[in-house]
Amino acid sequence: MRGKTIVQLLNVQKTFYPSGVKALKGVNLFLEAGSVHALLGANGAGKTTLVRILAGEIQPDAGEIFVDGRAVNFRTPKDAMRHGIVLVHQNLSLVEELTVFENLFLGREPRRLFFLDRKKAEQRVKDLSERLFLVALDRRVVDLSMAEKQKIEIVRALLFGARVLLLDEPTAYLSESEEERLFELLASLKRNGCAILFITHDLNQALKIADRVTVLREGETVLSEETSHLNVRQVIEAMGFRSSESPRVDVEIGEELLKVSDITLRSGKRLVLDRVSLSVRQGENVGLFGLGNDGQFDLLEVLIGLKKPVSGRIFFQARDITRLSIRERRRLGIAYVPKDRLREALNLEGSILENAMVNVYREIPFAKFGLLNWALLQDYIHGMLKEFQVETNSIMQPVKTLSGGNLQRLILARELFRGPKLFLACRPTSGLDAQVQHYIAERLQQLKSWGCALIATNDAEEAFGLCDKVLIFSKGRLKRTLYKEQLTEPSVLVSLVGEQT
Amino acid sequence: MMHRKVLSPILTVAIAFLLSAVILGITSRQPRETLRWFFLGPFSNFYFFGNMLAASIPLMFTGLAACLAFSAGMFNLGLEGQHYFGAIIGTIVALSVPTSSVSSMFLALAVSFLVGALLALVPMLLRLTLGFSELISSFMIGQVFIYVGDFLLNGLFRDPEAALAATRHLDETVVLAKILPPSNLHAGYVVAIALCLMFTVVRKWFVMGYEFKMVRENPRFAKIHGMDVERIWLLAMILSGGVAALGGMVEVLGVYGRAVKGFSHGNGFNGIAVSLLVRNNPALIFLSALFFAYLESGAEIASLMVQTPAEIVRLVQGIVFCLVTAEFLFSRGERDADSVT
Ligand SMILES: Nc1ncnc2c1ncn2[C@@H]1O[C@H](COP(=O)(O)OP(=O)(O)OP(=O)(O)O)[C@@H](O)[C@H]1O
Ligand SMILES: [Mg+2]
């Protein structure tokens, strides 16, 4: 079933300037037709850099790339595409306002499409989307779930004639069932002779799905082996991690910090939240779990003040905060990590410092009489990023130069560093490598001794790993509460939700 | 990337010079003489030189005004109207309130600032309440008030003894001090530079500067992290309109001594180009304003000395305006497709 080698990389190196970061120090990799390859490594190991090179987005400083045995030199993504190599970014690049069909043909030469073989193109889209169970082509992308958007990107890649599919952390924002569907899709592509490379931080998943695993560590290939010859321990060691259990601390449950009563939220005609009530006490980490976008993320947006509910009240430490502004809520000790990290949690045009200081800059002693104390801010941010192991050369660098996982760390550092009383987070550990996931879990346990957390997720594993109590959402309604004793394994959540709907 | 950032303003300037030279050369009967006056005229004596610096004063104000709006991600296309109408109302108030010379000068400046701020505030409120684009409404409101200004100067407040549509002269003592007589250069130059430097410092060292930058670069990020985005937009527009009007008033106080119909002749629109040419960097606005003033005075001197039509300079300014804005739009258009995962 495995075919010939399509792509081969030899000793590929890449240094980024002006920071001088050696992202890749000599990487070897080959991709075979009809196989799935998993690319693993800690945050900042160089995974994204590698696939971007392969997709022609950036050029290597040294090393060779062979496609079908011939040396190639990609200058643009178009060059790579011509050889059938397509990269699907983690932050999908769909245009939200357009329909599925329009998105599929974004960036393609309209000449060929709309005058010559439009019929044929439509037929192909139909075939493909039927085979891949793509949603109705005339729906607008805004209304779709993450998994569906991802699928559109893949269909689009296939329309371009991709036979080498590179997926950068495709499962970071997917729920378990969505992951299942994605992997089914990958399996069918594999049977058709595609070569697939995907990046993930979930080792079990990698070992289950992939035929071959390559591990990067600080820009070097440290392991490249058939999965059948590997176990999780070997992979963890190759990545340079100590394997560890997720901690869980028991603390006294304290006073009620948050009380939400009868929150109803509408978006146009759609009912997003339907009379949701809940209460969280100090010492509790509560998960809000739903299979897709079942209102759990919107609830956090309501709590921080980003969305206005049509009815209902929010009390924080017995004070009605329903009408307070975002700034006032934050000042009370509420922290928030939004779901869309790139568009909402970061200012991608800004520097690392500018992004990291956004929660503290207006406070004394960082600002006095409207004047910023940059020296003090820099010191403070240095300490903060160090504590959360954000690897930076200089905090004056553009934030864009950080790797995906380091961006996540920065966002979490900013919100967690000052010990919030109420920590609201959407998918806090997605995109983090195992080591940092562990660290975040520890911080969340510490938080319990003075505050509480609400964690919205569609990933049962995450809810299971971080929370003492999970509230199950389905279509905007709170269906059921699961307590610690009932949380024996992640699959409990998934099966329960299935029952409820 | 690095290269483009530095090169293209220089390129724009070079193209502008070349085009003006070509156009002047073609339209003139004595091309050599014309070009000599065009390029060297502004430096040939203190009078011409001072006038060139003076011509850059209103451009610094409107350039700074455009820059203020851009700094928070807003467009203020009503600069021309704010500049013109603000100055007219300021003059009228100063003429009709009998006070001492100093206080009537400050009164005029304050009133013009308020009027300009108001003209810029309205389009912003329209955007925040009704969702109208501030780009279009600021332009339209600005245009309307240019006509209202003309109407006032032609009618009610026209000095009956004047040959042209203008108000009465302000009191001799209510003018800004001249710096390089007999040229037009006046104390407004120092004020303009001081304001630009002030804003440079604010952008770099003040909370407000940081908030402007964050709101410009990603308003949603700013909002989620507790900034009052709408308030910041309003503030930027108010300051922008106010400074534009202040520039008009300073022009009246420093050069004309009264509000004359059409005195602003495009300063507002050129302000946008002045700011864009130096990528909205307030510390460099004096340079780009000087460049525009150089083109203008060069052409004026050439027309004075060799009898070429002075309107040519408008054409050149138009071309520079197109070059700069086109470049700005293009660089906005090329969305960064960089991945960050
Ligand atoms: N455009 C850039 N400029 C400067 N440095 C960069 C740039 N892109 C990446 N880097 C650096 O290169 C290193 C590798 O980054 P890369 O994005 O490849 O990591 P990664 O393996 O994808 O990590 P993650 O799991 O966190 O996404 C990091 O140290 C990062 O800071
Ligand atoms: Mg990455």
PDB file of N, CA and C in Angstrom, chain A residues 159-194:
ATOM      1  N   LEU A 159      -8.584  20.336  -4.696  1.00  0.00           N
ATOM      2  CA  LEU A 159      -8.982  20.938  -5.971  1.00  0.00           C
ATOM      3  C   LEU A 159      -7.773  21.490  -6.713  1.00  0.00           C
ATOM      4  N   PHE A 160      -6.824  21.990  -5.928  1.00  0.00           N
ATOM      5  CA  PHE A 160      -5.608  22.496  -6.531  1.00  0.00           C
ATOM      6  C   PHE A 160      -4.771  21.344  -7.085  1.00  0.00           C
ATOM      7  N   GLY A 161      -5.209  20.127  -6.821  1.00  0.00           N
ATOM      8  CA  GLY A 161      -4.465  18.970  -7.301  1.00  0.00           C
ATOM      9  C   GLY A 161      -3.390  18.514  -6.332  1.00  0.00           C
ATOM     10  N   ALA A 162      -3.649  18.700  -5.018  1.00  0.00           N
ATOM     11  CA  ALA A 162      -2.618  18.332  -4.050  1.00  0.00           C
ATOM     12  C   ALA A 162      -2.442  16.823  -3.958  1.00  0.00           C
ATOM     13  N   ARG A 163      -1.195  16.405  -3.918  1.00  0.00           N
ATOM     14  CA  ARG A 163      -0.943  15.007  -3.598  1.00  0.00           C
ATOM     15  C   ARG A 163      -0.036  14.906  -2.381  1.00  0.00           C
ATOM     16  N   VAL A 164       0.488  16.077  -1.947  1.00  0.00           N
ATOM     17  CA  VAL A 164       1.196  16.118  -0.670  1.00  0.00           C
ATOM     18  C   VAL A 164       0.477  17.154   0.181  1.00  0.00           C
ATOM     19  N   LEU A 165      -0.125  16.692   1.270  1.00  0.00           N
ATOM     20  CA  LEU A 165      -0.926  17.579   2.089  1.00  0.00           C
ATOM     21  C   LEU A 165      -0.203  17.816   3.405  1.00  0.00           C
ATOM     22  N   LEU A 166       0.083  19.092   3.699  1.00  0.00           N
ATOM     23  CA  LEU A 166       0.757  19.411   4.952  1.00  0.00           C
ATOM     24  C   LEU A 166      -0.252  20.075   5.877  1.00  0.00           C
ATOM     25  N   LEU A 167      -0.435  19.534   7.060  1.00  0.00           N
ATOM     26  CA  LEU A 167      -1.436  20.074   7.975  1.00  0.00           C
ATOM     27  C   LEU A 167      -0.745  20.533   9.255  1.00  0.00           C
ATOM     28  N   ASP A 168      -0.814  21.839   9.524  1.00  0.00           N
ATOM     29  CA  ASP A 168      -0.163  22.367  10.722  1.00  0.00           C
ATOM     30  C   ASP A 168      -1.149  22.377  11.881  1.00  0.00           C
ATOM     31  N   GLU A 169      -0.933  21.501  12.824  1.00  0.00           N
ATOM     32  CA  GLU A 169      -1.812  21.342  13.994  1.00  0.00           C
ATOM     33  C   GLU A 169      -3.285  21.359  13.620  1.00  0.00           C
ATOM     34  N   PRO A 170      -3.705  20.409  12.787  1.00  0.00           N
ATOM     35  CA  PRO A 170      -5.087  20.426  12.317  1.00  0.00           C
ATOM     36  C   PRO A 170      -6.088  20.158  13.423  1.00  0.00           C
ATOM     37  N   THR A 171      -5.670  19.516  14.500  1.00  0.00           N
ATOM     38  CA  THR A 171      -6.664  19.124  15.501  1.00  0.00           C
ATOM     39  C   THR A 171      -6.714  20.076  16.683  1.00  0.00           C
ATOM     40  N   ALA A 172      -5.970  21.174  16.610  1.00  0.00           N
ATOM     41  CA  ALA A 172      -5.860  22.049  17.786  1.00  0.00           C
ATOM     42  C   ALA A 172      -7.204  22.573  18.255  1.00  0.00           C
ATOM     43  N   TYR A 173      -8.119  22.828  17.346  1.00  0.00           N
ATOM     44  CA  TYR A 173      -9.399  23.375  17.785  1.00  0.00           C
ATOM     45  C   TYR A 173     -10.568  22.439  17.501  1.00  0.00           C
ATOM     46  N   LEU A 174     -10.277  21.173  17.298  1.00  0.00           N
ATOM     47  CA  LEU A 174     -11.348  20.234  16.985  1.00  0.00           C
ATOM     48  C   LEU A 174     -11.769  19.456  18.223  1.00  0.00           C
ATOM     49  N   SER A 175     -13.036  19.037  18.231  1.00  0.00           N
ATOM     50  CA  SER A 175     -13.478  18.148  19.293  1.00  0.00           C
ATOM     51  C   SER A 175     -13.166  16.716  18.871  1.00  0.00           C
ATOM     52  N   GLU A 176     -13.356  15.774  19.803  1.00  0.00           N
ATOM     53  CA  GLU A 176     -12.985  14.389  19.503  1.00  0.00           C
ATOM     54  C   GLU A 176     -13.684  13.849  18.265  1.00  0.00           C
ATOM     55  N   SER A 177     -14.981  14.090  18.188  1.00  0.00           N
ATOM     56  CA  SER A 177     -15.703  13.492  17.065  1.00  0.00           C
ATOM     57  C   SER A 177     -15.266  14.155  15.761  1.00  0.00           C
ATOM     58  N   GLU A 178     -14.957  15.449  15.842  1.00  0.00           N
ATOM     59  CA  GLU A 178     -14.480  16.127  14.644  1.00  0.00           C
ATOM     60  C   GLU A 178     -13.117  15.577  14.235  1.00  0.00           C
ATOM     61  N   GLU A 179     -12.303  15.283  15.244  1.00  0.00           N
ATOM     62  CA  GLU A 179     -11.007  14.674  14.952  1.00  0.00           C
ATOM     63  C   GLU A 179     -11.191  13.348  14.234  1.00  0.00           C
ATOM     64  N   GLU A 180     -12.122  12.548  14.774  1.00  0.00           N
ATOM     65  CA  GLU A 180     -12.401  11.256  14.154  1.00  0.00           C
ATOM     66  C   GLU A 180     -12.686  11.426  12.661  1.00  0.00           C
ATOM     67  N   ARG A 181     -13.555  12.386  12.388  1.00  0.00           N
ATOM     68  CA  ARG A 181     -13.958  12.586  10.988  1.00  0.00           C
ATOM     69  C   ARG A 181     -12.773  13.032  10.140  1.00  0.00           C
ATOM     70  N   LEU A 182     -11.942  13.900  10.733  1.00  0.00           N
ATOM     71  CA  LEU A 182     -10.772  14.350   9.991  1.00  0.00           C
ATOM     72  C   LEU A 182      -9.873  13.159   9.665  1.00  0.00           C
ATOM     73  N   PHE A 183      -9.693  12.282  10.642  1.00  0.00           N
ATOM     74  CA  PHE A 183      -8.781  11.159  10.409  1.00  0.00           C
ATOM     75  C   PHE A 183      -9.350  10.168   9.401  1.00  0.00           C
ATOM     76  N   GLU A 184     -10.671  10.028   9.419  1.00  0.00           N
ATOM     77  CA  GLU A 184     -11.285   9.188   8.379  1.00  0.00           C
ATOM     78  C   GLU A 184     -10.972   9.756   6.997  1.00  0.00           C
ATOM     79  N   LEU A 185     -11.115  11.064   6.924  1.00  0.00           N
ATOM     80  CA  LEU A 185     -10.832  11.730   5.656  1.00  0.00           C
ATOM     81  C   LEU A 185      -9.374  11.491   5.244  1.00  0.00           C
ATOM     82  N   LEU A 186      -8.474  11.640   6.194  1.00  0.00           N
ATOM     83  CA  LEU A 186      -7.062  11.437   5.877  1.00  0.00           C
ATOM     84  C   LEU A 186      -6.818  10.000   5.423  1.00  0.00           C
ATOM     85  N   ALA A 187      -7.499   9.064   6.074  1.00  0.00           N
ATOM     86  CA  ALA A 187      -7.317   7.665   5.696  1.00  0.00           C
ATOM     87  C   ALA A 187      -7.750   7.447   4.252  1.00  0.00           C
ATOM     88  N   SER A 188      -8.857   8.067   3.871  1.00  0.00           N
ATOM     89  CA  SER A 188      -9.320   7.844   2.499  1.00  0.00           C
ATOM     90  C   SER A 188      -8.373   8.510   1.504  1.00  0.00           C
ATOM     91  N   LEU A 189      -7.815   9.654   1.883  1.00  0.00           N
ATOM     92  CA  LEU A 189      -6.845  10.301   0.993  1.00  0.00           C
ATOM     93  C   LEU A 189      -5.610   9.430   0.841  1.00  0.00           C
ATOM     94  N   LYS A 190      -5.248   8.845   1.947  1.00  0.00           N
ATOM     95  CA  LYS A 190      -4.077   7.976   1.951  1.00  0.00           C
ATOM     96  C   LYS A 190      -4.295   6.801   0.991  1.00  0.00           C
ATOM     97  N   ARG A 191      -5.477   6.237   1.034  1.00  0.00           N
ATOM     98  CA  ARG A 191      -5.766   5.129   0.134  1.00  0.00           C
ATOM     99  C   ARG A 191      -5.667   5.559  -1.323  1.00  0.00           C
ATOM    100  N   ASN A 192      -5.933   6.827  -1.569  1.00  0.00           N
ATOM    101  CA  ASN A 192      -5.827   7.328  -2.942  1.00  0.00           C
ATOM    102  C   ASN A 192      -4.416   7.745  -3.312  1.00  0.00           C
ATOM    103  N   GLY A 193      -3.482   7.479  -2.442  1.00  0.00           N
ATOM    104  CA  GLY A 193      -2.091   7.726  -2.811  1.00  0.00           C
ATOM    105  C   GLY A 193      -1.524   9.069  -2.430  1.00  0.00           C
ATOM    106  N   CYS A 194      -2.246   9.824  -1.594  1.00  0.00           N
ATOM    107  CA  CYS A 194      -1.694  11.094  -1.126  1.00  0.00           C
ATOM    108  C   CYS A 194      -0.636  10.837  -0.060  1.00  0.00           C
TER     109      CYS A 194
END
